[in-house]
Amino acid sequence: MPEILPEPAIRVSGLTKHFGAHAAVHDVSFSLPAGETLVLLGPSGCGKTTLLKMLNRLVEPDAGTVEINGRDVRQQRPEELRRGIGYVIQQVGLLPHYSVADNVAVVPRLLGHAPAAIAARTHELLTRLHLPPERYAARFPHELSGGQQQRVGLARALAADPPIVLLDEPFGALDPVTRARIRREFRELEELRDKTIVLVTHDVAEAFELADRILLLDAGRVQQLGTPRELLFRPATDFVRRFFAAERLQLQMRTLTLKDIRPFLLEPTAFDAWPPETSVHAALEALTDTQAADPLQQLPQPTAPVMRPLMEAFEQALQTEHAWTR
Ligand SMILES: Nc1ncnc2c1ncn2[C@@H]1O[C@H](COP(=O)(O)OP(=O)(O)OP(=O)(O)O)[C@@H](O)[C@H]1O
């Protein structure tokens, strides 16, 4: 019997947009199953934001189609479409004269949700995003730090519990340390667990951390669509290979897991008790940072030196990955 595949949450076919003679997005197609995270990645000006905005009709394409849950977006009024899709814009875009709570409540109010339900939802979201409502709900955007504003932007996008969320550089304005922390919080956020997410970034490490699949663009054209591992170990073009060159070792360490290197660990080590999906990067971090309050620190720590066997096994696993690509 033929397999019946579920309707993708988002299906894009032949999407093209010109600004004057310049093709900002050229013939882009992809399907995104419900619950997956797709990261749009590429250099500045490659068309990521334009592509994202065509999904919720903030930009109308010259050619091609967008279907959300099997329905062409042109069959829906743009305002209605947008109410069903969470959206976090690059510049956060909070309403300056609205309090934090009122900013979060904008879409549920437009949808006519009951005031008590809106208040409860706002309280819940602010708490979950580490903005205790008793301290932050009545503040105005200018009384918040950049990171706090970005979290309010995220709370606002999630307030009406939309199944699809579009995020344009949601951590863009943050310093690297805050950025890494907020990204970790974002990844662990219960609220986002079952959502279909399209996220724009030009940050390679961010893409690898958050994506189920990455769509790498250059000058409006798709260079490759695949898992982080596929892009790293099976680059489709020279552009893809070069794009990851500067950070290759770090990305390999983030991509390969203890499960990948285990066959190459000759002796039993303390790693046998660690979760197999732990990245080599996270294992190394836990080994070398004795001060960290990391959950991995709670696991059995090695009594014999393991750095060297770990690195040797990593190297062999890498060679195996490379062997597949030939
Ligand atoms: N409204 C517009 N009018 C004219 N040109 C535009 C417009 N919006 C975008 N462009 C051009 O289209 C191209 C793609 O822009 P887009 O904002 O989609 O890129 P991006 O990959 O998101 O860039 P960044 O990472 O810098 O935000 C760029 O060359 C940009 O100058």
Coordinates of C-alpha atoms and ligand atoms in Angstrom, one line a residue:
M1 CA 0.0 0.0 0.0
P2 CA 1.4 3.4 -0.8
E3 CA 2.4 5.4 2.3
I4 CA 0.1 8.3 3.0
L5 CA 2.3 11.2 4.1
P6 CA 0.7 13.9 6.3
E7 CA 0.2 17.3 4.6
P8 CA 3.2 19.5 5.3
A9 CA 2.5 22.5 7.5
I10 CA 4.2 24.7 4.9
R11 CA 4.7 24.0 1.3
V12 CA 6.6 26.5 -0.9
S13 CA 6.9 26.0 -4.7
G14 CA 8.9 28.1 -7.2
L15 CA 8.8 31.2 -5.0
T16 CA 10.3 34.2 -6.8
K17 CA 10.5 37.9 -5.9
H18 CA 12.2 40.7 -7.8
F19 CA 12.9 44.2 -6.6
G20 CA 13.3 46.1 -9.9
A21 CA 15.6 44.0 -12.0
H22 CA 17.2 42.3 -8.9
A23 CA 16.0 38.8 -8.0
A24 CA 15.9 38.8 -4.2
V25 CA 14.5 35.3 -4.1
H26 CA 14.6 33.0 -7.1
D27 CA 12.6 29.8 -7.6
V28 CA 12.7 28.5 -4.0
S29 CA 10.8 25.3 -3.1
F30 CA 10.6 23.4 0.2
S31 CA 8.1 21.4 2.3
L32 CA 8.2 21.7 6.1
P33 CA 6.4 18.9 8.1
A34 CA 4.5 20.0 11.2
G35 CA 6.6 20.3 14.3
E36 CA 9.9 20.8 12.4
T37 CA 12.3 23.8 12.7
L38 CA 13.7 25.1 9.4
V39 CA 16.5 27.6 9.5
L40 CA 16.9 30.0 6.6
L41 CA 20.7 30.7 6.5
G42 CA 22.9 32.7 4.3
P43 CA 25.0 35.9 4.0
S44 CA 23.5 39.3 4.4
G45 CA 21.2 40.3 1.5
C46 CA 20.7 36.7 0.2
G47 CA 16.9 36.9 0.5
K48 CA 16.2 35.3 3.9
T49 CA 13.8 38.0 5.2
T50 CA 12.1 38.4 1.9
L51 CA 11.5 34.6 1.7
L52 CA 10.2 34.6 5.3
K53 CA 7.8 37.6 4.6
M54 CA 6.3 35.8 1.6
L55 CA 5.1 33.0 4.0
N56 CA 2.7 35.4 5.8
R57 CA 2.1 37.7 2.8
L58 CA 4.0 40.7 4.2
V59 CA 5.7 40.5 0.8
E60 CA 3.7 39.2 -2.3
P61 CA 5.7 37.0 -4.7
D62 CA 6.0 37.6 -8.4
A63 CA 5.7 33.8 -9.0
G64 CA 5.2 30.6 -7.1
T65 CA 2.9 29.5 -4.3
V66 CA 2.8 29.2 -0.5
E67 CA 0.5 26.7 1.1
I68 CA -0.1 26.6 4.8
N69 CA -1.8 23.3 5.9
G70 CA -2.6 22.6 2.3
R71 CA -4.3 25.9 1.6
D72 CA -2.9 28.6 -0.7
V73 CA -2.2 31.7 1.4
R74 CA -3.8 33.8 -1.4
Q75 CA -7.1 32.3 -0.5
Q76 CA -6.9 34.0 2.9
R77 CA -7.1 37.6 3.9
P78 CA -3.6 38.7 5.0
E79 CA -4.8 39.9 8.4
E80 CA -6.5 36.6 9.2
L81 CA -3.5 34.6 7.9
R82 CA -1.2 36.6 10.1
R83 CA -3.3 36.1 13.2
G84 CA -2.7 32.3 12.9
I85 CA 1.0 32.6 12.4
G86 CA 3.3 33.9 15.2
Y87 CA 5.9 36.4 13.9
V88 CA 9.0 37.9 15.6
I89 CA 10.5 40.7 13.5
Q90 CA 14.2 41.6 13.4
Q91 CA 13.8 44.9 15.2
V92 CA 11.5 43.4 17.9
G93 CA 8.8 46.0 17.1
L94 CA 7.1 46.3 20.4
L95 CA 4.5 49.0 20.7
P96 CA 6.3 51.7 22.7
H97 CA 3.2 53.2 24.5
Y98 CA 1.9 49.7 25.5
S99 CA 3.0 48.0 28.6
V100 CA 4.7 44.6 28.4
A101 CA 1.4 42.9 29.3
D102 CA -0.5 44.9 26.6
N103 CA 2.1 44.1 24.0
V104 CA 1.8 40.4 24.7
A105 CA -2.0 40.6 24.6
V106 CA -2.3 42.3 21.2
V107 CA -3.2 39.2 19.0
P108 CA -5.5 37.4 21.6
R109 CA -7.4 40.7 21.9
L110 CA -7.8 40.9 18.1
L111 CA -9.0 37.3 18.2
G112 CA -11.6 38.2 20.8
H113 CA -10.3 36.0 23.6
A114 CA -11.9 36.5 27.0
P115 CA -10.0 39.1 29.2
A116 CA -9.5 36.6 32.1
A117 CA -8.0 34.0 29.6
I118 CA -5.7 36.7 28.1
A119 CA -4.5 37.8 31.6
A120 CA -3.8 34.2 32.6
R121 CA -1.9 33.5 29.3
T122 CA 0.2 36.6 29.6
H123 CA 1.1 35.7 33.2
E124 CA 2.0 32.2 32.2
L125 CA 4.2 33.3 29.2
L126 CA 6.1 36.0 31.0
T127 CA 6.8 33.6 33.8
R128 CA 8.0 31.0 31.4
L129 CA 10.2 33.4 29.6
H130 CA 11.9 34.5 32.9
L131 CA 10.2 37.9 33.0
P132 CA 8.3 37.6 36.4
P133 CA 5.0 39.4 35.7
E134 CA 4.9 41.2 39.1
R135 CA 8.1 43.0 38.0
Y136 CA 7.8 43.3 34.3
A137 CA 4.1 43.2 33.2
A138 CA 3.5 47.0 33.8
R139 CA 6.8 48.2 32.4
F140 CA 7.2 49.9 29.0
P141 CA 9.5 48.6 26.3
H142 CA 12.1 51.4 26.8
E143 CA 12.5 50.2 30.5
L144 CA 13.7 46.8 29.3
S145 CA 17.1 45.5 28.1
G146 CA 17.5 44.3 24.5
G147 CA 17.3 40.7 25.6
Q148 CA 14.2 41.3 27.7
Q149 CA 12.6 43.1 24.7
Q150 CA 13.3 40.1 22.5
R151 CA 11.7 37.8 25.0
V152 CA 8.6 40.0 25.1
G153 CA 8.6 39.8 21.3
L154 CA 8.7 36.1 21.5
A155 CA 5.9 36.0 24.2
R156 CA 3.8 38.2 21.9
A157 CA 4.3 35.9 19.0
L158 CA 3.3 32.9 21.1
A159 CA 0.4 34.5 23.0
A160 CA -2.4 33.1 20.8
D161 CA -0.7 29.7 20.7
P162 CA -0.2 29.6 16.9
P163 CA 0.9 26.3 15.4
I164 CA 3.4 28.1 13.1
V165 CA 6.0 30.7 14.2
L166 CA 8.2 32.8 12.0
L167 CA 11.3 34.3 13.6
D168 CA 13.6 36.8 11.9
E169 CA 17.0 37.0 13.7
P170 CA 15.2 36.7 17.1
F171 CA 18.5 36.9 19.0
G172 CA 20.1 39.4 16.7
A173 CA 20.6 42.3 19.0
L174 CA 22.3 40.4 21.8
D175 CA 25.9 40.0 22.9
P176 CA 27.3 36.5 22.4
V177 CA 27.0 35.3 26.0
T178 CA 23.4 36.5 26.4
R179 CA 22.7 35.2 23.0
A180 CA 23.9 31.6 23.8
R181 CA 21.9 31.6 27.1
I182 CA 18.7 32.8 25.5
R183 CA 19.1 30.4 22.6
R184 CA 19.4 27.5 25.1
E185 CA 16.3 28.7 27.0
F186 CA 14.5 29.0 23.6
R187 CA 15.4 25.4 22.7
E188 CA 14.1 24.1 26.0
L189 CA 10.9 26.2 25.9
E190 CA 7.9 23.9 26.4
E191 CA 5.8 26.3 24.4
L192 CA 7.8 25.7 21.2
R193 CA 8.1 22.0 21.4
D194 CA 5.3 21.1 18.9
K195 CA 5.5 24.2 16.8
T196 CA 6.4 24.5 13.2
I197 CA 9.2 27.1 13.1
V198 CA 10.9 29.0 10.4
L199 CA 13.9 31.0 11.7
V200 CA 16.1 33.4 9.9
T201 CA 19.8 33.8 10.9
H202 CA 23.2 34.4 9.4
D203 CA 24.8 32.8 12.5
V204 CA 26.1 29.4 11.6
A205 CA 26.4 28.0 15.1
E206 CA 22.8 29.2 15.9
A207 CA 21.6 27.4 12.8
F208 CA 23.2 24.2 13.8
E209 CA 21.9 24.4 17.3
L210 CA 18.3 25.0 16.4
A211 CA 17.6 23.5 13.0
D212 CA 16.1 20.2 12.1
R213 CA 16.9 21.3 8.6
I214 CA 18.7 24.2 7.1
L215 CA 17.9 26.0 3.8
L216 CA 21.2 27.7 2.7
L217 CA 20.7 30.6 0.3
D218 CA 23.1 32.6 -1.8
A219 CA 21.9 35.5 -3.9
G220 CA 18.3 34.4 -3.6
R221 CA 18.9 30.8 -4.8
V222 CA 18.9 27.6 -2.8
Q223 CA 22.4 26.2 -2.4
Q224 CA 21.3 23.2 -0.3
L225 CA 18.4 22.1 1.9
G226 CA 19.2 19.4 4.4
T227 CA 20.0 18.5 8.0
P228 CA 23.0 20.2 9.6
R229 CA 24.9 17.0 9.2
E230 CA 24.1 16.7 5.5
L231 CA 25.3 20.3 4.8
L232 CA 28.5 19.8 6.8
F233 CA 29.5 16.4 5.6
R234 CA 27.8 16.3 2.2
P235 CA 28.0 19.8 0.8
A236 CA 26.1 20.1 -2.5
T237 CA 28.2 23.0 -3.9
D238 CA 31.5 24.7 -3.4
F239 CA 29.6 27.6 -1.8
V240 CA 28.2 25.3 0.9
R241 CA 31.7 23.9 1.6
R242 CA 33.2 27.4 1.8
F243 CA 30.3 28.8 3.9
F244 CA 31.2 26.5 6.8
A245 CA 35.0 26.5 6.4
A246 CA 35.8 29.0 9.1
E247 CA 33.9 27.1 11.8
R248 CA 34.2 23.6 10.5
L249 CA 35.9 21.9 13.5
Q250 CA 33.5 23.5 16.0
L251 CA 30.5 22.4 13.9
Q252 CA 31.8 18.9 13.6
M253 CA 32.1 18.8 17.4
R254 CA 28.6 20.1 17.8
T255 CA 27.2 17.7 15.2
L256 CA 28.9 14.4 16.1
T257 CA 27.6 12.7 19.3
L258 CA 28.8 10.2 21.8
K259 CA 26.7 7.6 19.9
D260 CA 28.8 8.4 16.8
I261 CA 32.2 8.0 18.5
R262 CA 31.3 5.1 20.8
P263 CA 32.3 2.4 18.3
F264 CA 35.8 4.0 18.3
L265 CA 36.2 4.1 22.0
L266 CA 38.3 1.0 22.6
E267 CA 38.0 0.8 26.4
P268 CA 34.8 1.3 28.5
T269 CA 34.8 4.9 29.8
A270 CA 32.6 7.0 32.0
F271 CA 30.9 8.2 28.8
D272 CA 29.1 4.9 28.5
A273 CA 26.7 6.2 31.2
W274 CA 26.1 9.6 29.4
P275 CA 23.2 10.2 27.1
P276 CA 24.2 9.0 23.7
E277 CA 22.8 12.2 22.0
T278 CA 25.3 14.3 23.9
S279 CA 27.5 16.2 21.4
V280 CA 31.2 15.8 21.5
H281 CA 31.3 19.5 22.1
A282 CA 29.1 19.3 25.2
A283 CA 31.1 16.3 26.5
L284 CA 34.3 18.3 26.2
E285 CA 32.8 21.3 27.8
A286 CA 31.6 19.3 30.8
L287 CA 35.1 17.7 31.1
T288 CA 37.0 20.9 30.9
D289 CA 34.8 23.3 32.8
T290 CA 34.8 22.0 36.4
Q291 CA 33.0 25.1 37.7
A292 CA 29.9 24.7 35.4
A293 CA 26.5 24.1 36.9
D294 CA 25.8 21.8 34.0
P295 CA 23.5 18.8 34.2
L296 CA 26.2 16.7 32.6
Q297 CA 28.3 17.4 35.6
Q298 CA 25.9 15.3 37.6
L299 CA 26.9 12.2 35.5
P300 CA 29.7 9.9 36.4
Q301 CA 32.9 11.8 35.8
P302 CA 35.9 9.9 34.4
T303 CA 38.5 8.8 36.9
A304 CA 41.1 7.9 34.2
P305 CA 42.3 10.4 31.6
V306 CA 39.7 10.4 28.8
M307 CA 40.4 13.5 26.7
R308 CA 42.8 11.7 24.5
P309 CA 40.6 8.6 23.8
L310 CA 37.7 11.0 23.2
M311 CA 39.6 13.0 20.7
E312 CA 41.0 9.9 18.9
A313 CA 37.5 8.4 18.7
F314 CA 36.2 11.7 17.4
E315 CA 38.9 11.8 14.7
Q316 CA 38.0 8.3 13.6
A317 CA 34.3 9.0 13.5
L318 CA 35.1 12.1 11.4
Q319 CA 37.0 10.0 8.9
T320 CA 34.0 7.6 8.7
E321 CA 31.7 10.5 8.0
H322 CA 34.1 11.8 5.3
A323 CA 34.4 8.3 3.8
W324 CA 30.6 8.4 3.1
T325 CA 30.9 11.6 1.1
R326 CA 33.4 10.2 -1.4
Ligands
LIG1 N1 11.6 46.6 -0.2 C1 12.7 46.4 -0.9 N2 13.0 47.2 -2.0 C2 14.1 46.9 -2.7 N3 15.0 46.0 -2.5 C3 14.8 45.2 -1.4 C4 13.7 45.4 -0.6 N4 13.7 44.4 0.4 C5 14.8 43.7 0.2 N5 15.5 44.2 -0.9 C6 16.8 43.6 -1.4 O1 16.6 42.3 -1.6 C7 17.7 41.5 -1.3 C8 17.4 40.5 -0.2 O2 17.0 41.2 1.0 P1 16.6 40.5 2.4 O3 16.3 41.5 3.4 O4 15.6 39.4 2.0 O5 18.0 39.8 2.7 P2 18.5 39.0 4.1 O6 19.2 37.8 3.6 O7 17.4 38.9 5.0 O8 19.6 40.1 4.6 P3 20.1 40.4 6.1 O9 20.7 39.2 6.7 O10 21.1 41.5 5.9 O11 18.8 40.9 6.9 C9 18.8 42.6 -0.8 O12 19.6 42.8 -1.9 C10 17.9 43.8 -0.5 O13 18.6 45.0 -0.7

